[in-house]
Amino acid sequence: MYTITDEAPMLATHSFLPIVKAFTKTANIAIETRDISLAGRILSNFPEFLKEDQKIGDALTELGQLANTPEANIIKLPNISASVLQLKEAIAELQSQGFNIPNFPEEPQNDAEKEIKAKYSKVLGSAVNPVLREGNSDRRAPKAVKNYAKANPHKMGTWASDSKTEVAHMNSGDFYGTENSTTIEKDGKFRIVFNAENGTTSVLKDFSNLKAGEVIDSSVMNLNALKQFAKATIADAKAKNVMLSAHLKATMMKVSDPIIFGAIVETFFADVYTKYADVFNSLDINPNNGLQDLYNKIAGIPQEAEIKQAIADALANGPRVAMVNSEKGITNFHVSSDVIVDASMAALARSGGKMWNTDGKEEDTIAIIPDRSYAGFYSACIDEMKQNGALDPKTIGSVPNVGLMAQKAEEYGSHDKTFQLKENGIVNVEDENGNVLLSQKVEAGDIFRMCQVKDAPIQDWVKLAVNRARLSDTPAIFWLDKDRAHDSEIIKKVEKYLKDYDTTGLDIRIMDVKDAMKETLRIIRQGKDVISVSGNVLRDYLTDLFPILELGTSAKMLSIVPLMNGGGLFETGAGGSAPKHVEQFIEEGYLRWDSLGEFLALQASLEHLAQTQNNAKAQVLADTLDEANAKFLAEDKSPARKVGGIDNRGSHFYLAFYWAQALANQTKDAELKATFTPIAEAMTADEVKINSELIAAQGKEQKIGGYYHPSFELTEKAMRPSETLNTILAKLS
Ligand SMILES: NC(=O)C1=CN([C@@H]2O[C@H](COP(=O)(O)OP(=O)(O)OC[C@H]3O[C@@H](n4cnc5c(N)ncnc54)[C@H](OP(=O)(O)O)[C@@H]3O)[C@@H](O)[C@H]2O)C=CC1
Ligand SMILES: O=C(O)CCC(=O)C(=O)O
Ligand SMILES: [Mg+2]
C-alpha cells in the first residue's frame, strides 16, 4: 500500500510512484494506493452531500484495519494535520470544484450542524498518524546517510555565548505541574465526569475500556495562569528588547494547543480583542484560529481599516514578533499551524538560536513553550549550545530514537479525552463502580486532558530499545522525568521489563529529560552515537531536532513502525509536508522536496515483503535499491535548491537509473538481470536527453488545478515531463 497524501509529498508521488510500480511489477508485487489526503478525508466523510461519481471510500479506516493484520505493508508519506484555517481552505476549494459539501460550522446552531462539526473535527489535526501507527517507532539515520552528511556538512549557524535566545515556560498551573497518574490493575471501564461548582454534573466522555496494566494520567492547563505567564513574558521580551516567538503543536495536539496558541494571541492583542469584542463575537472570530482568520472575517466590514490599524499598533508597541514570511508580513500569530514546535525549535537550534524578523533578517528570540513537560529539555539544549557552541555536522555522532507510540499512546491519543471547561468545578475519571481514579480541580476556561498508554506497547517498546542497543552496540537512554507523575509510573515498568532481557554489556540508563539532553549532547560531541528511548511527544520532538542538527533535514531519516501484529508501516522521513515547497513548485516549476525518505522506506518495505512473503525477487529488489540509495548519496543527486539544478523529478530519474544498473549488474536473479539490462542501457544512452527534458520543464508557472485537491491529470503531466523517461518505464509494464 502506498499512500496518497498532500502538498510536496503528494506531488513527488506523481513522479516516483510510476517508477515504483514499474520496478516492483517484475517481482510480482502489486502496489495499491489509498488516498488519505485532507481533501480525501473530507470527501469520504460526507457521501450524503455528493453525487454518485464523487463519492470515495473511507481509506483511512481501511488502512487502520489493515495495520492490525500481519500482512500489512504500508508506505506512509507525510500528510497535512490540518488547522481550522487549512480545513476551511480545503472545503472552499472542493466546493469550487463542484463538491457540494457543507461549510464548517464554527458555532453550530442546531443538531444537524453539530453533527457536521463533529465529522469535520475527525478530519482536523493529527487524524491519520494515530490511526495507522499500530506499533512503536524506530527512527534513525542509516550509516550511508550519516556518512554522506559528515562528508557534505550542511550550513550551521554559530551559537554566541551571549545569545539572547531562551525558552520561556510556566512555573505552575501547567500540565506538568498538575499531572497525576495511576496504573490500572484489572480490566474495566472508565468515564470522565464534570462536577460543576453549581452542583450540576455532566458526562464529558462516556464509558470506555481500560486494560489491566495500562497507565492513565490526567492534567490541567490553567488558562488564567497561562495568560498571566504570557503577559509577563511579552513584557519581559519588550523590556529586554528581544524578539518573541511561540512554539506549539496545534496540529497534533489538536484540542489543547490551538487553545493555548489562542490564549497567547489574545494576550498579545488584548486591547484589540477587548475593544472590538462585540464585532468579533458577531463574526465568530476566535483567537485560537489566529490573525489570518481574523483578517479573513473582517474583510469588507466598515471597521476593517480601523481594526487592522489597531493590530498594527499592538505589534508596534509590543516586543518584535518572529515572522513566518517577512515579505508577506505573516507573523508567528497568523496561523496556529505555521510554527510547529518539532520543526521550529530544531530550525532555531540549527541557526544559532535565530528566527526571522520583519526585515527578513535572523534574530535571537524568547521562545514561548508554556508547558514544562517539554520546555525543560529545549532549554537545556539551548544552554548547552550557548556554552559549547554549535554542533559540527562533520564530526558529531547520531541520535536514533525508539519511541513509545503504539495504540494511541500518551498525549497523541488524548484528542477524545481533552476538554475545555466552561465553569469552575472538578473533573473526575471514575471506574464503572463510581470509584474515582483521577481527579482535577478546574476553573472556567481550563483545559483538562487525560492520556492512556497500554501495557503491551510499553513491553514492546522496552524490547525494541534493548534490541536496537544490542544491534548497534550503542548506549541507550530512557528519557523519563521521575518528577513527572506519568513518567514515574512508566519508570516502574521499564525497570521491571528490562529484567526480561539479557542486558549484560549494554549501557542502558534512565535519565531525567534535561540531564538526558546534556548527556546526549556530550556523547555526540565526541563523535559517538546514543539512542534516545522516549515517549510519544518526545519521539516527535527529538526525531526532528537531532536529524535537523545532524543531517540538515529530517527528510533523510529511516522511519519504521514495526506493527505489533507483525505487519510493517514504513514512514518516509520524519518531517512534514513542506508547504513552502508547493508554493515554489507552482510559481517556478521547481520541486525541492527530497524523496530520500521515500527511497529508504521503499527499501525497508521490500525487505519486509521478501521476508514475510518468501519472495526472493523482492529481496533482490531491496538489495539493489540499497546499492542505488548509496550511489544516489555518493553522486549527490538530491534536489538542489534552485531552478536549473536537479529537482525532485530529476532525483527520481537518478534513483531509477542507479537501481536499474544495480539490477542489471547483479547475478542472483537471471530474469531480473535480463529485464533490467536493456532498461539500464536505455537510461545510460538517454541520460542527457532525459535531464534536459526535466530541466526544460522548470522555470515557469505550473497549473495543477488546486492545492488541496489538484487535478490528477494536470499534476501527472507537470510531474512527468520527460517523454523519454516515461517511454523507458513503459517498457517494464
Ligand atoms: N508524518 C506526518 O504525517 C507529518 C506531517 N506533518 C504535517 O506537515 C505540515 C508541515 O509541517 P512543518 O512542521 O512545517 O514541517 P515540514 O517538515 O513540512 O517543514 C519544515 C521544513 O523541513 C524541511 N523539509 C522537510 N521535509 C523535507 C523534504 N522531504 N525535502 C526537503 N526539505 C524538507 C524544509 O526545510 P528547509 O527549508 O530547512 O530545507 C521544510 O520547509 C503540517 O501540516 C504538519 O502537520 C508534520 C510532520 C510529520
Ligand atoms: O501526526 C502529526 O500531526 C505529525 C507527526 C509528526 O510530526 C511526526 O511523527 O514526526
Ligand atoms: Mg514530527
mmCIF file of C-alpha atoms in Angstrom, residues 246-499:
data_model
loop_
_atom_site.group_PDB
_atom_site.id
_atom_site.type_symbol
_atom_site.label_atom_id
_atom_site.label_comp_id
_atom_site.label_asym_id
_atom_site.label_seq_id
_atom_site.Cartn_x
_atom_site.Cartn_y
_atom_site.Cartn_z
ATOM 1 C CA ALA A 246 5.548 30.895 20.356
ATOM 2 C CA HIS A 247 6.099 27.181 19.671
ATOM 3 C CA LEU A 248 3.233 24.721 19.945
ATOM 4 C CA LYS A 249 1.959 21.591 18.270
ATOM 5 C CA ALA A 250 -1.507 22.822 17.362
ATOM 6 C CA THR A 251 -1.748 20.175 14.633
ATOM 7 C CA MET A 252 -1.019 17.044 16.585
ATOM 8 C CA MET A 253 -2.374 18.284 19.926
ATOM 9 C CA LYS A 254 -5.432 19.452 18.074
ATOM 10 C CA VAL A 255 -7.676 20.155 21.038
ATOM 11 C CA SER A 256 -5.322 21.645 23.634
ATOM 12 C CA ASP A 257 -2.710 23.520 21.626
ATOM 13 C CA PRO A 258 -4.958 25.761 19.490
ATOM 14 C CA ILE A 259 -6.477 26.994 22.773
ATOM 15 C CA ILE A 260 -3.015 27.665 24.204
ATOM 16 C CA PHE A 261 -1.995 29.417 20.979
ATOM 17 C CA GLY A 262 -5.211 31.460 21.162
ATOM 18 C CA ALA A 263 -4.542 32.475 24.758
ATOM 19 C CA ILE A 264 -1.124 33.843 23.753
ATOM 20 C CA VAL A 265 -2.564 35.684 20.721
ATOM 21 C CA GLU A 266 -5.407 37.118 22.781
ATOM 22 C CA THR A 267 -2.984 38.300 25.468
ATOM 23 C CA PHE A 268 -0.657 39.920 22.940
ATOM 24 C CA PHE A 269 -3.551 41.763 21.269
ATOM 25 C CA ALA A 270 -5.565 42.189 24.484
ATOM 26 C CA ASP A 271 -6.566 45.783 23.709
ATOM 27 C CA VAL A 272 -7.833 44.854 20.249
ATOM 28 C CA TYR A 273 -9.817 41.853 21.435
ATOM 29 C CA THR A 274 -11.376 43.873 24.259
ATOM 30 C CA LYS A 275 -12.197 46.938 22.214
ATOM 31 C CA TYR A 276 -13.798 45.007 19.351
ATOM 32 C CA ALA A 277 -15.306 42.188 21.431
ATOM 33 C CA ASP A 278 -18.825 42.728 20.040
ATOM 34 C CA VAL A 279 -17.725 42.873 16.410
ATOM 35 C CA PHE A 280 -15.558 39.790 16.867
ATOM 36 C CA ASN A 281 -18.410 37.938 18.563
ATOM 37 C CA SER A 282 -20.803 38.678 15.771
ATOM 38 C CA LEU A 283 -18.259 37.404 13.230
ATOM 39 C CA ASP A 284 -17.331 34.251 15.234
ATOM 40 C CA ILE A 285 -13.742 35.436 15.451
ATOM 41 C CA ASN A 286 -11.833 33.155 17.757
ATOM 42 C CA PRO A 287 -8.225 33.921 18.762
ATOM 43 C CA ASN A 288 -7.465 30.177 18.631
ATOM 44 C CA ASN A 289 -7.628 30.460 14.842
ATOM 45 C CA GLY A 290 -5.016 33.214 14.719
ATOM 46 C CA LEU A 291 -4.760 36.579 12.962
ATOM 47 C CA GLN A 292 -5.228 35.237 9.443
ATOM 48 C CA ASP A 293 -8.745 34.031 10.245
ATOM 49 C CA LEU A 294 -9.461 37.400 11.841
ATOM 50 C CA TYR A 295 -8.316 39.267 8.719
ATOM 51 C CA ASN A 296 -10.411 36.955 6.524
ATOM 52 C CA LYS A 297 -13.511 37.607 8.590
ATOM 53 C CA ILE A 298 -13.230 41.397 8.878
ATOM 54 C CA ALA A 299 -12.667 41.796 5.137
ATOM 55 C CA GLY A 300 -15.205 44.260 3.820
ATOM 56 C CA ILE A 301 -16.768 45.327 7.150
ATOM 57 C CA PRO A 302 -16.845 49.076 7.912
ATOM 58 C CA GLN A 303 -14.281 48.808 10.753
ATOM 59 C CA GLU A 304 -11.806 46.774 8.692
ATOM 60 C CA ALA A 305 -9.175 49.508 8.326
ATOM 61 C CA GLU A 306 -9.552 50.606 11.925
ATOM 62 C CA ILE A 307 -9.093 47.066 13.281
ATOM 63 C CA LYS A 308 -6.103 46.439 11.050
ATOM 64 C CA GLN A 309 -4.567 49.660 12.356
ATOM 65 C CA ALA A 310 -5.223 48.580 15.947
ATOM 66 C CA ILE A 311 -3.394 45.295 15.273
ATOM 67 C CA ALA A 312 -0.509 47.142 13.621
ATOM 68 C CA ASP A 313 -0.317 49.440 16.668
ATOM 69 C CA ALA A 314 -0.253 46.479 19.045
ATOM 70 C CA LEU A 315 2.573 44.950 17.012
ATOM 71 C CA ALA A 316 4.441 48.265 17.012
ATOM 72 C CA ASN A 317 4.028 48.768 20.760
ATOM 73 C CA GLY A 318 4.828 45.229 21.849
ATOM 74 C CA PRO A 319 8.079 43.310 21.505
ATOM 75 C CA ARG A 320 9.074 42.341 17.959
ATOM 76 C CA VAL A 321 7.345 39.135 16.861
ATOM 77 C CA ALA A 322 9.000 36.307 14.916
ATOM 78 C CA MET A 323 7.899 36.049 11.303
ATOM 79 C CA VAL A 324 6.837 33.105 9.193
ATOM 80 C CA ASN A 325 7.114 35.103 5.978
ATOM 81 C CA SER A 326 8.676 38.543 6.321
ATOM 82 C CA GLU A 327 7.933 39.574 2.722
ATOM 83 C CA LYS A 328 4.241 38.848 3.062
ATOM 84 C CA GLY A 329 4.008 40.141 6.643
ATOM 85 C CA ILE A 330 2.905 36.783 8.056
ATOM 86 C CA THR A 331 3.702 36.638 11.766
ATOM 87 C CA ASN A 332 4.038 33.754 14.177
ATOM 88 C CA PHE A 333 0.499 34.670 15.316
ATOM 89 C CA HIS A 334 -1.258 34.378 11.930
ATOM 90 C CA VAL A 335 -1.960 30.629 11.786
ATOM 91 C CA SER A 336 -1.577 28.137 14.615
ATOM 92 C CA SER A 337 -0.088 25.503 12.309
ATOM 93 C CA ASP A 338 2.584 27.725 10.739
ATOM 94 C CA VAL A 339 5.087 27.350 13.564
ATOM 95 C CA ILE A 340 5.178 23.732 14.700
ATOM 96 C CA VAL A 341 7.455 23.142 17.649
ATOM 97 C CA ASP A 342 9.236 19.962 16.491
ATOM 98 C CA ALA A 343 10.396 21.625 13.277
ATOM 99 C CA SER A 344 10.611 25.237 14.511
ATOM 100 C CA MET A 345 12.792 24.661 17.582
ATOM 101 C CA ALA A 346 15.058 22.395 15.537
ATOM 102 C CA ALA A 347 15.460 25.086 12.884
ATOM 103 C CA LEU A 348 16.205 27.555 15.677
ATOM 104 C CA ALA A 349 18.893 25.294 17.144
ATOM 105 C CA ARG A 350 20.394 24.798 13.658
ATOM 106 C CA SER A 351 20.573 28.532 13.019
ATOM 107 C CA GLY A 352 22.393 29.502 16.213
ATOM 108 C CA GLY A 353 19.207 30.377 18.087
ATOM 109 C CA LYS A 354 17.700 32.664 15.458
ATOM 110 C CA MET A 355 14.330 33.150 13.809
ATOM 111 C CA TRP A 356 13.254 35.585 11.085
ATOM 112 C CA ASN A 357 12.312 39.176 11.973
ATOM 113 C CA THR A 358 10.153 41.649 9.997
ATOM 114 C CA ASP A 359 13.143 42.729 7.900
ATOM 115 C CA GLY A 360 13.766 39.138 6.828
ATOM 116 C CA LYS A 361 16.901 39.057 8.983
ATOM 117 C CA GLU A 362 17.848 36.498 11.608
ATOM 118 C CA GLU A 363 17.422 37.490 15.219
ATOM 119 C CA ASP A 364 17.579 35.969 18.713
ATOM 120 C CA THR A 365 14.245 35.138 20.261
ATOM 121 C CA ILE A 366 12.449 34.352 23.501
ATOM 122 C CA ALA A 367 10.686 31.107 22.619
ATOM 123 C CA ILE A 368 7.427 30.563 24.474
ATOM 124 C CA ILE A 369 6.876 26.851 25.219
ATOM 125 C CA PRO A 370 4.353 27.079 28.057
ATOM 126 C CA ASP A 371 4.279 23.505 29.392
ATOM 127 C CA ARG A 372 7.307 22.390 31.392
ATOM 128 C CA SER A 373 6.875 18.774 30.247
ATOM 129 C CA TYR A 374 8.818 19.752 27.130
ATOM 130 C CA ALA A 375 10.229 23.225 27.729
ATOM 131 C CA GLY A 376 12.966 21.936 30.020
ATOM 132 C CA PHE A 377 14.898 19.863 27.529
ATOM 133 C CA TYR A 378 14.795 22.561 24.845
ATOM 134 C CA SER A 379 16.102 24.958 27.443
ATOM 135 C CA ALA A 380 18.868 22.500 28.366
ATOM 136 C CA CYS A 381 19.752 22.195 24.667
ATOM 137 C CA ILE A 382 19.980 25.959 24.195
ATOM 138 C CA ASP A 383 22.065 26.424 27.352
ATOM 139 C CA GLU A 384 24.481 23.740 26.226
ATOM 140 C CA MET A 385 24.913 25.359 22.828
ATOM 141 C CA LYS A 386 25.465 28.792 24.335
ATOM 142 C CA GLN A 387 28.162 27.232 26.464
ATOM 143 C CA ASN A 388 29.814 24.907 23.928
ATOM 144 C CA GLY A 389 28.894 26.454 20.600
ATOM 145 C CA ALA A 390 27.094 24.905 17.634
ATOM 146 C CA LEU A 391 27.445 21.216 16.863
ATOM 147 C CA ASP A 392 29.701 20.263 13.975
ATOM 148 C CA PRO A 393 27.847 18.051 11.460
ATOM 149 C CA LYS A 394 31.221 16.828 10.146
ATOM 150 C CA THR A 395 32.073 15.099 13.396
ATOM 151 C CA ILE A 396 29.062 14.607 15.673
ATOM 152 C CA GLY A 397 27.569 11.200 16.399
ATOM 153 C CA SER A 398 23.977 10.218 15.808
ATOM 154 C CA VAL A 399 20.864 10.036 17.986
ATOM 155 C CA PRO A 400 18.452 7.360 16.765
ATOM 156 C CA ASN A 401 15.103 7.173 18.549
ATOM 157 C CA VAL A 402 12.944 4.369 19.846
ATOM 158 C CA GLY A 403 9.569 5.920 20.555
ATOM 159 C CA LEU A 404 6.571 4.675 22.509
ATOM 160 C CA MET A 405 3.750 5.225 20.067
ATOM 161 C CA ALA A 406 1.523 2.152 19.601
ATOM 162 C CA GLN A 407 -2.191 2.079 20.321
ATOM 163 C CA LYS A 408 -2.553 5.858 20.557
ATOM 164 C CA ALA A 409 -0.034 6.073 23.370
ATOM 165 C CA GLU A 410 0.086 9.097 25.629
ATOM 166 C CA GLU A 411 -0.820 12.640 24.550
ATOM 167 C CA TYR A 412 -1.325 11.799 20.884
ATOM 168 C CA GLY A 413 -4.266 9.621 21.763
ATOM 169 C CA SER A 414 -5.781 12.235 24.025
ATOM 170 C CA HIS A 415 -7.963 14.025 21.444
ATOM 171 C CA ASP A 416 -11.188 12.452 22.661
ATOM 172 C CA LYS A 417 -10.237 12.995 26.283
ATOM 173 C CA THR A 418 -9.296 16.676 26.185
ATOM 174 C CA PHE A 419 -11.887 19.287 27.133
ATOM 175 C CA GLN A 420 -12.060 22.985 27.800
ATOM 176 C CA LEU A 421 -14.327 23.591 30.785
ATOM 177 C CA LYS A 422 -16.849 26.423 30.828
ATOM 178 C CA GLU A 423 -17.231 26.580 34.622
ATOM 179 C CA ASN A 424 -15.337 26.028 37.849
ATOM 180 C CA GLY A 425 -15.581 22.530 39.273
ATOM 181 C CA ILE A 426 -13.973 19.118 39.472
ATOM 182 C CA VAL A 427 -13.273 16.679 36.664
ATOM 183 C CA ASN A 428 -13.151 13.045 37.737
ATOM 184 C CA VAL A 429 -12.046 9.974 35.900
ATOM 185 C CA GLU A 430 -14.120 7.216 37.501
ATOM 186 C CA ASP A 431 -14.454 3.488 37.028
ATOM 187 C CA GLU A 432 -17.666 1.516 36.373
ATOM 188 C CA ASN A 433 -18.337 1.347 40.134
ATOM 189 C CA GLY A 434 -18.009 5.069 40.610
ATOM 190 C CA ASN A 435 -14.565 4.908 42.226
ATOM 191 C CA VAL A 436 -12.548 7.992 41.387
ATOM 192 C CA LEU A 437 -9.319 7.030 39.618
ATOM 193 C CA LEU A 438 -8.023 10.532 38.941
ATOM 194 C CA SER A 439 -9.346 13.924 39.919
ATOM 195 C CA GLN A 440 -8.587 17.502 38.884
ATOM 196 C CA LYS A 441 -9.862 20.823 40.164
ATOM 197 C CA VAL A 442 -10.578 23.202 37.290
ATOM 198 C CA GLU A 443 -11.575 26.796 36.701
ATOM 199 C CA ALA A 444 -13.681 28.111 33.850
ATOM 200 C CA GLY A 445 -11.577 28.115 30.663
ATOM 201 C CA ASP A 446 -9.097 25.471 31.841
ATOM 202 C CA ILE A 447 -8.036 22.596 29.621
ATOM 203 C CA PHE A 448 -8.406 19.115 31.107
ATOM 204 C CA ARG A 449 -6.534 16.283 29.432
ATOM 205 C CA MET A 450 -6.460 12.545 30.055
ATOM 206 C CA CYS A 451 -3.955 10.176 28.399
ATOM 207 C CA GLN A 452 -3.584 6.431 28.246
ATOM 208 C CA VAL A 453 -0.772 4.065 27.414
ATOM 209 C CA LYS A 454 -1.332 0.343 27.314
ATOM 210 C CA ASP A 455 0.993 -2.215 28.825
ATOM 211 C CA ALA A 456 1.656 -4.278 25.679
ATOM 212 C CA PRO A 457 3.105 -1.288 23.779
ATOM 213 C CA ILE A 458 5.328 -0.479 26.771
ATOM 214 C CA GLN A 459 6.686 -4.038 26.791
ATOM 215 C CA ASP A 460 7.244 -3.889 23.031
ATOM 216 C CA TRP A 461 8.992 -0.523 23.374
ATOM 217 C CA VAL A 462 11.424 -1.829 26.006
ATOM 218 C CA LYS A 463 12.145 -4.849 23.799
ATOM 219 C CA LEU A 464 12.749 -2.624 20.772
ATOM 220 C CA ALA A 465 15.129 -0.437 22.798
ATOM 221 C CA VAL A 466 17.167 -3.404 24.029
ATOM 222 C CA ASN A 467 17.289 -4.873 20.512
ATOM 223 C CA ARG A 468 18.481 -1.628 18.963
ATOM 224 C CA ALA A 469 21.078 -1.099 21.672
ATOM 225 C CA ARG A 470 22.351 -4.627 21.054
ATOM 226 C CA LEU A 471 22.233 -4.468 17.246
ATOM 227 C CA SER A 472 24.058 -1.169 17.013
ATOM 228 C CA ASP A 473 26.176 -1.666 20.141
ATOM 229 C CA THR A 474 25.169 1.790 21.286
ATOM 230 C CA PRO A 475 24.210 3.183 24.689
ATOM 231 C CA ALA A 476 20.509 3.865 25.153
ATOM 232 C CA ILE A 477 18.926 6.457 27.410
ATOM 233 C CA PHE A 478 15.295 6.335 28.512
ATOM 234 C CA TRP A 479 14.236 9.999 28.676
ATOM 235 C CA LEU A 480 11.905 9.890 31.683
ATOM 236 C CA ASP A 481 11.406 12.505 34.345
ATOM 237 C CA LYS A 482 10.908 10.941 37.757
ATOM 238 C CA ASP A 483 9.297 14.187 38.977
ATOM 239 C CA ARG A 484 6.524 13.856 36.401
ATOM 240 C CA ALA A 485 3.659 11.686 37.672
ATOM 241 C CA HIS A 486 3.171 9.849 34.389
ATOM 242 C CA ASP A 487 6.865 9.213 33.832
ATOM 243 C CA SER A 488 7.367 7.821 37.306
ATOM 244 C CA GLU A 489 4.711 5.157 36.582
ATOM 245 C CA ILE A 490 6.485 4.351 33.322
ATOM 246 C CA ILE A 491 9.864 4.124 35.071
ATOM 247 C CA LYS A 492 8.492 1.326 37.291
ATOM 248 C CA LYS A 493 7.503 -0.631 34.202
ATOM 249 C CA VAL A 494 10.751 -0.011 32.366
ATOM 250 C CA GLU A 495 12.745 -1.230 35.359
ATOM 251 C CA LYS A 496 10.542 -4.324 35.554
ATOM 252 C CA TYR A 497 10.577 -5.219 31.845
ATOM 253 C CA LEU A 498 14.295 -4.601 31.398
ATOM 254 C CA LYS A 499 14.794 -7.607 33.687
#
